[in-house]
Amino acid sequence: MDVINPATGERVETYEAETVADVDDALAVASDAFDRWRNCPLREREQLLADAATELRTNDRSYAETITREMGKPISQALEEIEKCAWVCDHYAEHASTYLNPDGHPSPPGAVAKTAYEPLGPQLAVMPWNFPFWQVFRFAAPALTAGNTVLLKHASNVPGCSRAIENVFREAGYPDGTFQTLLITSDLVDEALEDDRVRGVTLTGSGPAGRAVASTAGRQLKRSVLELGGSDPFIVLDDADVEAAAETGASARMLNSGQSCIAAKRFLVHTNVYDEFLERFVDEIKSLTVGDPTDPETDVGPLATDAILEELDAQVTASLEAGARTVTGGEPLESNGAYYPPTVLVDVPDDCPAASEETFGPVAAVFEVDDESEAIRTANETEFGLGASIWTEDRRRGRRLSREIEAGCVFINQLVKSDPRVPFGGIKDSGYGRELSEAGIKEFVNRKTIWVE
């Protein structure tokens, strides 16, 4: 596995891919470790998770630099990602006992009925490169604390991040085998998932990858959680705070150089405020600094790979040929790295890629809508259903319209984000199941009914 620095195009490191035999060995270790780990008192598992948070904060610079070197995230955002990982560890270290406390149920006199929450066994995590620490930790923190063991199959372009995450748990004092990385190619995922020792799988990634994993898990009758793509609408109504919406909208689209499933991708703006919003939004976009991701002043770095840049450029080109118009950006930058400029498209036809596909990069499509009904209808005209953002000064109006949005989460006067305190996940082609909060820790447990008479 070659690590290519996307800012320079240079190979910076090579890792040896592991084999089927290595996977078998890891599964044996994970299975043996589970028998001990499940009996470790929950309070001790919580303390280890708190120690993992300490390790993350103590060595945040080193971990952040690994992220930046492998996938190009601006260093300031990489540091924020490490802190967010520490936060999710803090959250479950504090709240896991409450989340996993047995629930009581009505029962006849002389009987007690409860639901206990018990771990299932080794869990396989198939993770992407765009938030290479956060997307692992938001699963691993609750799964491990519930008493499961975890095997991580990370994206092939971030093997150093994979090894670094393993190091976090090792340095925190986790027993051997509770968390392991598998530096394997995607063709070995099915074989690992079909093994009886793996009791569940979670995947964050593309729709095709999610369907493949779900199919295998379904045949094996194993628990699965999928967090897939998104084409999130960002709705700006006629009574919105336009200045705040434009400022937050630029961040919502360009964070992580636009490489986020929950990024705002389709901006649906009421005709009464369209011109003002577009002017302010474009000004915000143009003010962003594109450049070296190791520079703390950089807002937008390179895309993670040349292939991602080529696909994004093809989507923009096809959209322009279909009749869309660029207000800013629109062509790859001349550079040795995979740089694409922040881009804003308007007059976007309904059936072109910028309207109908997920654009995974710094490209925003802005649409003018006549009223809230058209905004909601357009927002729902997608196979995705991950998140949505609604901007209005009337909070009751926002809450009412949120019920009409087909998505797993709706934020009013805020960008869509994942937060340890609330459930996260999507519907339709954006996947199923939930991560984070109480819902997340209960996805990979046995909800065992216990009746005592």
PDB file of C-alpha atoms in Angstrom, residues 169-425:
ATOM      1  CA  PHE A 169      -5.588   2.062  22.154  1.00  0.00           C
ATOM      2  CA  ARG A 170      -2.310   0.307  22.862  1.00  0.00           C
ATOM      3  CA  GLU A 171      -0.880   3.341  24.655  1.00  0.00           C
ATOM      4  CA  ALA A 172      -4.114   3.748  26.599  1.00  0.00           C
ATOM      5  CA  GLY A 173      -3.620   0.266  28.030  1.00  0.00           C
ATOM      6  CA  TYR A 174      -6.228  -1.777  26.171  1.00  0.00           C
ATOM      7  CA  PRO A 175      -5.562  -5.529  26.373  1.00  0.00           C
ATOM      8  CA  ASP A 176      -3.996  -7.184  23.340  1.00  0.00           C
ATOM      9  CA  GLY A 177      -6.522  -8.144  20.693  1.00  0.00           C
ATOM     10  CA  THR A 178      -9.321  -5.781  21.725  1.00  0.00           C
ATOM     11  CA  PHE A 179      -8.552  -3.459  18.802  1.00  0.00           C
ATOM     12  CA  GLN A 180      -6.624  -4.555  15.715  1.00  0.00           C
ATOM     13  CA  THR A 181      -6.034  -3.157  12.247  1.00  0.00           C
ATOM     14  CA  LEU A 182      -6.167  -5.202   9.057  1.00  0.00           C
ATOM     15  CA  LEU A 183      -4.106  -3.760   6.220  1.00  0.00           C
ATOM     16  CA  ILE A 184      -6.004  -5.729   3.607  1.00  0.00           C
ATOM     17  CA  THR A 185      -7.403  -4.988   0.177  1.00  0.00           C
ATOM     18  CA  SER A 186     -11.163  -4.720  -0.327  1.00  0.00           C
ATOM     19  CA  ASP A 187     -11.413  -8.163  -1.932  1.00  0.00           C
ATOM     20  CA  LEU A 188     -10.679  -9.771   1.449  1.00  0.00           C
ATOM     21  CA  VAL A 189     -13.529  -8.029   3.284  1.00  0.00           C
ATOM     22  CA  ASP A 190     -16.160 -10.593   2.291  1.00  0.00           C
ATOM     23  CA  GLU A 191     -13.980 -13.458   3.435  1.00  0.00           C
ATOM     24  CA  ALA A 192     -13.467 -11.816   6.820  1.00  0.00           C
ATOM     25  CA  LEU A 193     -17.162 -11.044   7.173  1.00  0.00           C
ATOM     26  CA  GLU A 194     -18.157 -14.592   6.267  1.00  0.00           C
ATOM     27  CA  ASP A 195     -16.032 -15.954   9.109  1.00  0.00           C
ATOM     28  CA  ASP A 196     -18.184 -17.157  12.023  1.00  0.00           C
ATOM     29  CA  ARG A 197     -15.965 -15.330  14.492  1.00  0.00           C
ATOM     30  CA  VAL A 198     -17.081 -11.924  13.155  1.00  0.00           C
ATOM     31  CA  ARG A 199     -20.443 -11.066  14.674  1.00  0.00           C
ATOM     32  CA  GLY A 200     -21.244  -7.756  12.970  1.00  0.00           C
ATOM     33  CA  VAL A 201     -20.016  -5.101  10.565  1.00  0.00           C
ATOM     34  CA  THR A 202     -20.196  -1.351  10.178  1.00  0.00           C
ATOM     35  CA  LEU A 203     -19.259   0.470   6.989  1.00  0.00           C
ATOM     36  CA  THR A 204     -18.898   4.130   6.139  1.00  0.00           C
ATOM     37  CA  GLY A 205     -18.359   4.610   2.428  1.00  0.00           C
ATOM     38  CA  SER A 206     -19.900   4.513  -1.017  1.00  0.00           C
ATOM     39  CA  GLY A 207     -23.242   3.061  -2.036  1.00  0.00           C
ATOM     40  CA  PRO A 208     -21.748   0.146  -4.016  1.00  0.00           C
ATOM     41  CA  ALA A 209     -19.468  -0.772  -1.111  1.00  0.00           C
ATOM     42  CA  GLY A 210     -22.403  -0.583   1.290  1.00  0.00           C
ATOM     43  CA  ARG A 211     -24.580  -2.821  -0.866  1.00  0.00           C
ATOM     44  CA  ALA A 212     -21.810  -5.401  -1.154  1.00  0.00           C
ATOM     45  CA  VAL A 213     -21.214  -5.510   2.594  1.00  0.00           C
ATOM     46  CA  ALA A 214     -24.940  -5.526   3.380  1.00  0.00           C
ATOM     47  CA  SER A 215     -25.462  -8.430   0.986  1.00  0.00           C
ATOM     48  CA  THR A 216     -22.748 -10.509   2.608  1.00  0.00           C
ATOM     49  CA  ALA A 217     -23.907  -9.619   6.123  1.00  0.00           C
ATOM     50  CA  GLY A 218     -27.475 -10.467   5.191  1.00  0.00           C
ATOM     51  CA  ARG A 219     -26.539 -13.906   3.893  1.00  0.00           C
ATOM     52  CA  GLN A 220     -24.661 -14.528   7.127  1.00  0.00           C
ATOM     53  CA  LEU A 221     -27.480 -13.086   9.286  1.00  0.00           C
ATOM     54  CA  LYS A 222     -25.087 -10.628  10.908  1.00  0.00           C
ATOM     55  CA  ARG A 223     -25.805  -7.192  12.297  1.00  0.00           C
ATOM     56  CA  SER A 224     -24.789  -4.321  10.027  1.00  0.00           C
ATOM     57  CA  VAL A 225     -24.799  -0.531  10.115  1.00  0.00           C
ATOM     58  CA  LEU A 226     -24.209   1.506   6.948  1.00  0.00           C
ATOM     59  CA  GLU A 227     -23.376   5.209   6.676  1.00  0.00           C
ATOM     60  CA  LEU A 228     -23.196   5.976   2.978  1.00  0.00           C
ATOM     61  CA  GLY A 229     -23.250   9.020   0.727  1.00  0.00           C
ATOM     62  CA  GLY A 230     -25.283  12.182   0.820  1.00  0.00           C
ATOM     63  CA  SER A 231     -26.431  15.117  -1.288  1.00  0.00           C
ATOM     64  CA  ASP A 232     -27.564  17.284   1.574  1.00  0.00           C
ATOM     65  CA  PRO A 233     -29.836  20.261   0.894  1.00  0.00           C
ATOM     66  CA  PHE A 234     -29.123  23.631   2.533  1.00  0.00           C
ATOM     67  CA  ILE A 235     -32.422  25.533   2.459  1.00  0.00           C
ATOM     68  CA  VAL A 236     -32.406  29.316   2.851  1.00  0.00           C
ATOM     69  CA  LEU A 237     -35.937  30.667   3.301  1.00  0.00           C
ATOM     70  CA  ASP A 238     -37.174  34.215   2.751  1.00  0.00           C
ATOM     71  CA  ASP A 239     -36.980  35.087   6.462  1.00  0.00           C
ATOM     72  CA  ALA A 240     -33.462  33.690   7.028  1.00  0.00           C
ATOM     73  CA  ASP A 241     -30.512  35.554   8.491  1.00  0.00           C
ATOM     74  CA  VAL A 242     -28.817  35.664   5.085  1.00  0.00           C
ATOM     75  CA  GLU A 243     -25.426  36.786   6.354  1.00  0.00           C
ATOM     76  CA  ALA A 244     -25.250  33.919   8.872  1.00  0.00           C
ATOM     77  CA  ALA A 245     -26.557  31.434   6.315  1.00  0.00           C
ATOM     78  CA  ALA A 246     -23.925  32.435   3.747  1.00  0.00           C
ATOM     79  CA  GLU A 247     -21.073  32.299   6.251  1.00  0.00           C
ATOM     80  CA  THR A 248     -22.096  28.932   7.673  1.00  0.00           C
ATOM     81  CA  GLY A 249     -22.994  27.602   4.226  1.00  0.00           C
ATOM     82  CA  ALA A 250     -19.464  28.206   2.958  1.00  0.00           C
ATOM     83  CA  SER A 251     -18.075  26.205   5.881  1.00  0.00           C
ATOM     84  CA  ALA A 252     -20.719  23.511   5.435  1.00  0.00           C
ATOM     85  CA  ARG A 253     -19.658  22.986   1.805  1.00  0.00           C
ATOM     86  CA  MET A 254     -15.890  23.512   1.973  1.00  0.00           C
ATOM     87  CA  LEU A 255     -14.934  21.806   5.245  1.00  0.00           C
ATOM     88  CA  ASN A 256     -12.423  19.021   4.585  1.00  0.00           C
ATOM     89  CA  SER A 257     -12.031  20.433   1.070  1.00  0.00           C
ATOM     90  CA  GLY A 258     -15.642  19.457   0.419  1.00  0.00           C
ATOM     91  CA  GLN A 259     -14.962  15.754   1.005  1.00  0.00           C
ATOM     92  CA  SER A 260     -17.730  14.960   3.457  1.00  0.00           C
ATOM     93  CA  CYS A 261     -20.896  12.908   3.140  1.00  0.00           C
ATOM     94  CA  ILE A 262     -22.784  15.448   5.295  1.00  0.00           C
ATOM     95  CA  ALA A 263     -21.472  18.519   3.501  1.00  0.00           C
ATOM     96  CA  ALA A 264     -24.082  20.937   2.182  1.00  0.00           C
ATOM     97  CA  LYS A 265     -24.107  20.195  -1.532  1.00  0.00           C
ATOM     98  CA  ARG A 266     -27.350  21.661  -2.904  1.00  0.00           C
ATOM     99  CA  PHE A 267     -28.199  25.226  -1.819  1.00  0.00           C
ATOM    100  CA  LEU A 268     -31.925  25.879  -2.268  1.00  0.00           C
ATOM    101  CA  VAL A 269     -32.501  29.599  -1.845  1.00  0.00           C
ATOM    102  CA  HIS A 270     -35.821  31.479  -1.789  1.00  0.00           C
ATOM    103  CA  THR A 271     -36.142  33.917  -4.687  1.00  0.00           C
ATOM    104  CA  ASN A 272     -36.638  36.874  -2.339  1.00  0.00           C
ATOM    105  CA  VAL A 273     -33.143  36.474  -0.859  1.00  0.00           C
ATOM    106  CA  TYR A 274     -31.415  34.634  -3.714  1.00  0.00           C
ATOM    107  CA  ASP A 275     -29.339  37.523  -5.047  1.00  0.00           C
ATOM    108  CA  GLU A 276     -28.214  38.657  -1.606  1.00  0.00           C
ATOM    109  CA  PHE A 277     -27.354  35.143  -0.511  1.00  0.00           C
ATOM    110  CA  LEU A 278     -25.439  34.328  -3.699  1.00  0.00           C
ATOM    111  CA  GLU A 279     -23.362  37.503  -3.450  1.00  0.00           C
ATOM    112  CA  ARG A 280     -22.483  36.921   0.207  1.00  0.00           C
ATOM    113  CA  PHE A 281     -21.906  33.190  -0.329  1.00  0.00           C
ATOM    114  CA  VAL A 282     -19.540  33.718  -3.251  1.00  0.00           C
ATOM    115  CA  ASP A 283     -17.644  36.351  -1.275  1.00  0.00           C
ATOM    116  CA  GLU A 284     -17.188  33.825   1.554  1.00  0.00           C
ATOM    117  CA  ILE A 285     -16.033  31.165  -0.888  1.00  0.00           C
ATOM    118  CA  LYS A 286     -13.544  33.494  -2.562  1.00  0.00           C
ATOM    119  CA  SER A 287     -12.082  34.479   0.805  1.00  0.00           C
ATOM    120  CA  LEU A 288     -10.947  30.912   1.537  1.00  0.00           C
ATOM    121  CA  THR A 289      -7.242  30.190   1.325  1.00  0.00           C
ATOM    122  CA  VAL A 290      -6.304  27.262  -0.910  1.00  0.00           C
ATOM    123  CA  GLY A 291      -2.835  25.826  -0.452  1.00  0.00           C
ATOM    124  CA  ASP A 292      -0.373  23.736   1.516  1.00  0.00           C
ATOM    125  CA  PRO A 293      -2.343  21.676   4.061  1.00  0.00           C
ATOM    126  CA  THR A 294       0.529  21.844   6.546  1.00  0.00           C
ATOM    127  CA  ASP A 295       0.098  25.641   6.738  1.00  0.00           C
ATOM    128  CA  PRO A 296      -2.272  26.523   9.609  1.00  0.00           C
ATOM    129  CA  GLU A 297      -3.691  29.392   7.506  1.00  0.00           C
ATOM    130  CA  THR A 298      -4.929  27.038   4.765  1.00  0.00           C
ATOM    131  CA  ASP A 299      -8.715  26.543   4.567  1.00  0.00           C
ATOM    132  CA  VAL A 300      -8.899  24.215   1.536  1.00  0.00           C
ATOM    133  CA  GLY A 301      -6.232  21.654   0.754  1.00  0.00           C
ATOM    134  CA  PRO A 302      -5.892  19.101  -2.028  1.00  0.00           C
ATOM    135  CA  LEU A 303      -8.370  16.353  -2.744  1.00  0.00           C
ATOM    136  CA  ALA A 304      -7.265  13.024  -1.340  1.00  0.00           C
ATOM    137  CA  THR A 305      -6.312  11.381  -4.643  1.00  0.00           C
ATOM    138  CA  ASP A 306      -5.935  12.197  -8.328  1.00  0.00           C
ATOM    139  CA  ALA A 307      -8.836   9.860  -9.090  1.00  0.00           C
ATOM    140  CA  ILE A 308     -11.178  11.887  -6.881  1.00  0.00           C
ATOM    141  CA  LEU A 309     -10.094  15.093  -8.619  1.00  0.00           C
ATOM    142  CA  GLU A 310     -10.676  13.560 -12.057  1.00  0.00           C
ATOM    143  CA  GLU A 311     -14.162  12.364 -11.127  1.00  0.00           C
ATOM    144  CA  LEU A 312     -15.132  15.736  -9.662  1.00  0.00           C
ATOM    145  CA  ASP A 313     -13.811  17.593 -12.703  1.00  0.00           C
ATOM    146  CA  ALA A 314     -15.802  15.293 -14.978  1.00  0.00           C
ATOM    147  CA  GLN A 315     -18.990  16.007 -12.993  1.00  0.00           C
ATOM    148  CA  VAL A 316     -18.454  19.774 -13.209  1.00  0.00           C
ATOM    149  CA  THR A 317     -17.628  19.609 -16.924  1.00  0.00           C
ATOM    150  CA  ALA A 318     -20.759  17.573 -17.647  1.00  0.00           C
ATOM    151  CA  SER A 319     -22.866  19.997 -15.619  1.00  0.00           C
ATOM    152  CA  LEU A 320     -21.464  22.985 -17.531  1.00  0.00           C
ATOM    153  CA  GLU A 321     -22.110  21.256 -20.837  1.00  0.00           C
ATOM    154  CA  ALA A 322     -25.701  20.681 -19.720  1.00  0.00           C
ATOM    155  CA  GLY A 323     -26.208  24.403 -19.118  1.00  0.00           C
ATOM    156  CA  ALA A 324     -24.887  25.184 -15.642  1.00  0.00           C
ATOM    157  CA  ARG A 325     -22.759  28.285 -15.157  1.00  0.00           C
ATOM    158  CA  THR A 326     -19.748  28.899 -12.910  1.00  0.00           C
ATOM    159  CA  VAL A 327     -19.635  31.965 -10.682  1.00  0.00           C
ATOM    160  CA  THR A 328     -16.201  31.082  -9.374  1.00  0.00           C
ATOM    161  CA  GLY A 329     -13.803  28.172  -9.865  1.00  0.00           C
ATOM    162  CA  GLY A 330     -14.616  25.330 -12.225  1.00  0.00           C
ATOM    163  CA  GLU A 331     -11.259  23.957 -13.356  1.00  0.00           C
ATOM    164  CA  PRO A 332      -8.414  22.040 -11.637  1.00  0.00           C
ATOM    165  CA  LEU A 333      -5.553  24.216 -10.454  1.00  0.00           C
ATOM    166  CA  GLU A 334      -2.171  23.895 -12.102  1.00  0.00           C
ATOM    167  CA  SER A 335      -0.205  22.083  -9.431  1.00  0.00           C
ATOM    168  CA  ASN A 336       1.687  18.898  -8.676  1.00  0.00           C
ATOM    169  CA  GLY A 337      -0.999  18.090  -6.120  1.00  0.00           C
ATOM    170  CA  ALA A 338      -4.674  17.166  -6.476  1.00  0.00           C
ATOM    171  CA  TYR A 339      -6.003  20.710  -6.096  1.00  0.00           C
ATOM    172  CA  TYR A 340      -9.477  21.788  -7.184  1.00  0.00           C
ATOM    173  CA  PRO A 341     -10.607  25.340  -6.408  1.00  0.00           C
ATOM    174  CA  PRO A 342     -13.723  26.209  -4.399  1.00  0.00           C
ATOM    175  CA  THR A 343     -16.422  26.334  -7.064  1.00  0.00           C
ATOM    176  CA  VAL A 344     -19.962  27.712  -7.208  1.00  0.00           C
ATOM    177  CA  LEU A 345     -22.400  26.662  -9.925  1.00  0.00           C
ATOM    178  CA  VAL A 346     -25.717  28.344 -10.760  1.00  0.00           C
ATOM    179  CA  ASP A 347     -28.456  27.764 -13.372  1.00  0.00           C
ATOM    180  CA  VAL A 348     -27.950  24.059 -12.693  1.00  0.00           C
ATOM    181  CA  PRO A 349     -30.223  21.737 -14.738  1.00  0.00           C
ATOM    182  CA  ASP A 350     -32.121  19.140 -12.721  1.00  0.00           C
ATOM    183  CA  ASP A 351     -30.625  16.119 -14.463  1.00  0.00           C
ATOM    184  CA  CYS A 352     -26.948  17.102 -14.559  1.00  0.00           C
ATOM    185  CA  PRO A 353     -24.368  15.587 -12.164  1.00  0.00           C
ATOM    186  CA  ALA A 354     -24.186  18.661  -9.894  1.00  0.00           C
ATOM    187  CA  ALA A 355     -27.910  18.257  -9.199  1.00  0.00           C
ATOM    188  CA  SER A 356     -28.437  14.513  -9.296  1.00  0.00           C
ATOM    189  CA  GLU A 357     -25.154  13.021  -8.024  1.00  0.00           C
ATOM    190  CA  GLU A 358     -23.003  13.389  -4.941  1.00  0.00           C
ATOM    191  CA  THR A 359     -20.134  15.765  -5.694  1.00  0.00           C
ATOM    192  CA  PHE A 360     -17.284  14.866  -3.345  1.00  0.00           C
ATOM    193  CA  GLY A 361     -15.187  17.990  -3.384  1.00  0.00           C
ATOM    194  CA  PRO A 362     -15.374  21.794  -3.061  1.00  0.00           C
ATOM    195  CA  VAL A 363     -18.273  22.353  -5.483  1.00  0.00           C
ATOM    196  CA  ALA A 364     -21.541  24.026  -4.461  1.00  0.00           C
ATOM    197  CA  ALA A 365     -24.669  24.047  -6.628  1.00  0.00           C
ATOM    198  CA  VAL A 366     -27.021  26.969  -5.900  1.00  0.00           C
ATOM    199  CA  PHE A 367     -30.688  26.771  -6.950  1.00  0.00           C
ATOM    200  CA  GLU A 368     -33.373  29.476  -6.848  1.00  0.00           C
ATOM    201  CA  VAL A 369     -36.770  28.326  -5.506  1.00  0.00           C
ATOM    202  CA  ASP A 370     -40.074  30.189  -5.472  1.00  0.00           C
ATOM    203  CA  ASP A 371     -41.410  29.112  -2.083  1.00  0.00           C
ATOM    204  CA  GLU A 372     -40.961  26.660   0.780  1.00  0.00           C
ATOM    205  CA  SER A 373     -42.995  23.981  -0.995  1.00  0.00           C
ATOM    206  CA  GLU A 374     -40.598  23.979  -3.929  1.00  0.00           C
ATOM    207  CA  ALA A 375     -37.659  23.958  -1.516  1.00  0.00           C
ATOM    208  CA  ILE A 376     -38.940  20.861   0.262  1.00  0.00           C
ATOM    209  CA  ARG A 377     -39.848  19.106  -2.980  1.00  0.00           C
ATOM    210  CA  THR A 378     -36.408  19.779  -4.469  1.00  0.00           C
ATOM    211  CA  ALA A 379     -34.669  18.784  -1.247  1.00  0.00           C
ATOM    212  CA  ASN A 380     -36.367  15.388  -1.362  1.00  0.00           C
ATOM    213  CA  GLU A 381     -35.709  14.773  -5.079  1.00  0.00           C
ATOM    214  CA  THR A 382     -32.649  12.620  -4.451  1.00  0.00           C
ATOM    215  CA  GLU A 383     -31.930   9.003  -3.668  1.00  0.00           C
ATOM    216  CA  PHE A 384     -29.966  10.149  -0.625  1.00  0.00           C
ATOM    217  CA  GLY A 385     -31.341  10.951   2.809  1.00  0.00           C
ATOM    218  CA  LEU A 386     -28.518  11.762   5.189  1.00  0.00           C
ATOM    219  CA  GLY A 387     -28.951  15.311   6.471  1.00  0.00           C
ATOM    220  CA  ALA A 388     -30.450  18.712   5.739  1.00  0.00           C
ATOM    221  CA  SER A 389     -30.099  22.273   6.966  1.00  0.00           C
ATOM    222  CA  ILE A 390     -32.969  24.801   7.098  1.00  0.00           C
ATOM    223  CA  TRP A 391     -32.441  28.516   7.659  1.00  0.00           C
ATOM    224  CA  THR A 392     -35.334  30.621   8.986  1.00  0.00           C
ATOM    225  CA  GLU A 393     -35.835  33.130  11.790  1.00  0.00           C
ATOM    226  CA  ASP A 394     -39.157  31.418  12.614  1.00  0.00           C
ATOM    227  CA  ARG A 395     -38.161  28.352  14.627  1.00  0.00           C
ATOM    228  CA  ARG A 396     -41.688  26.941  14.588  1.00  0.00           C
ATOM    229  CA  ARG A 397     -41.627  27.135  10.801  1.00  0.00           C
ATOM    230  CA  GLY A 398     -38.278  25.366  10.803  1.00  0.00           C
ATOM    231  CA  ARG A 399     -39.547  22.581  13.056  1.00  0.00           C
ATOM    232  CA  ARG A 400     -42.647  22.147  10.877  1.00  0.00           C
ATOM    233  CA  LEU A 401     -40.639  21.893   7.677  1.00  0.00           C
ATOM    234  CA  SER A 402     -38.112  19.553   9.283  1.00  0.00           C
ATOM    235  CA  ARG A 403     -40.857  16.940   9.505  1.00  0.00           C
ATOM    236  CA  GLU A 404     -41.254  17.084   5.715  1.00  0.00           C
ATOM    237  CA  ILE A 405     -37.572  16.484   4.933  1.00  0.00           C
ATOM    238  CA  GLU A 406     -36.639  12.886   4.034  1.00  0.00           C
ATOM    239  CA  ALA A 407     -33.376  12.574   5.948  1.00  0.00           C
ATOM    240  CA  GLY A 408     -31.857  11.051   9.061  1.00  0.00           C
ATOM    241  CA  CYS A 409     -31.163  14.440  10.624  1.00  0.00           C
ATOM    242  CA  VAL A 410     -32.272  18.034  10.107  1.00  0.00           C
ATOM    243  CA  PHE A 411     -30.500  21.058  11.601  1.00  0.00           C
ATOM    244  CA  ILE A 412     -32.276  24.409  11.809  1.00  0.00           C
ATOM    245  CA  ASN A 413     -29.987  27.452  11.575  1.00  0.00           C
ATOM    246  CA  GLN A 414     -26.950  25.194  11.860  1.00  0.00           C
ATOM    247  CA  LEU A 415     -24.859  23.062   9.530  1.00  0.00           C
ATOM    248  CA  VAL A 416     -25.312  19.299   9.552  1.00  0.00           C
ATOM    249  CA  LYS A 417     -22.809  17.626  11.877  1.00  0.00           C
ATOM    250  CA  SER A 418     -22.211  14.488  13.871  1.00  0.00           C
ATOM    251  CA  ASP A 419     -22.222  14.998  17.631  1.00  0.00           C
ATOM    252  CA  PRO A 420     -21.609  12.312  20.297  1.00  0.00           C
ATOM    253  CA  ARG A 421     -24.730  13.419  22.176  1.00  0.00           C
ATOM    254  CA  VAL A 422     -27.273  12.721  19.404  1.00  0.00           C
ATOM    255  CA  PRO A 423     -27.930   9.793  17.033  1.00  0.00           C
ATOM    256  CA  PHE A 424     -26.382  10.012  13.565  1.00  0.00           C
ATOM    257  CA  GLY A 425     -27.346   8.146  10.402  1.00  0.00           C
TER     258      GLY A 425
END
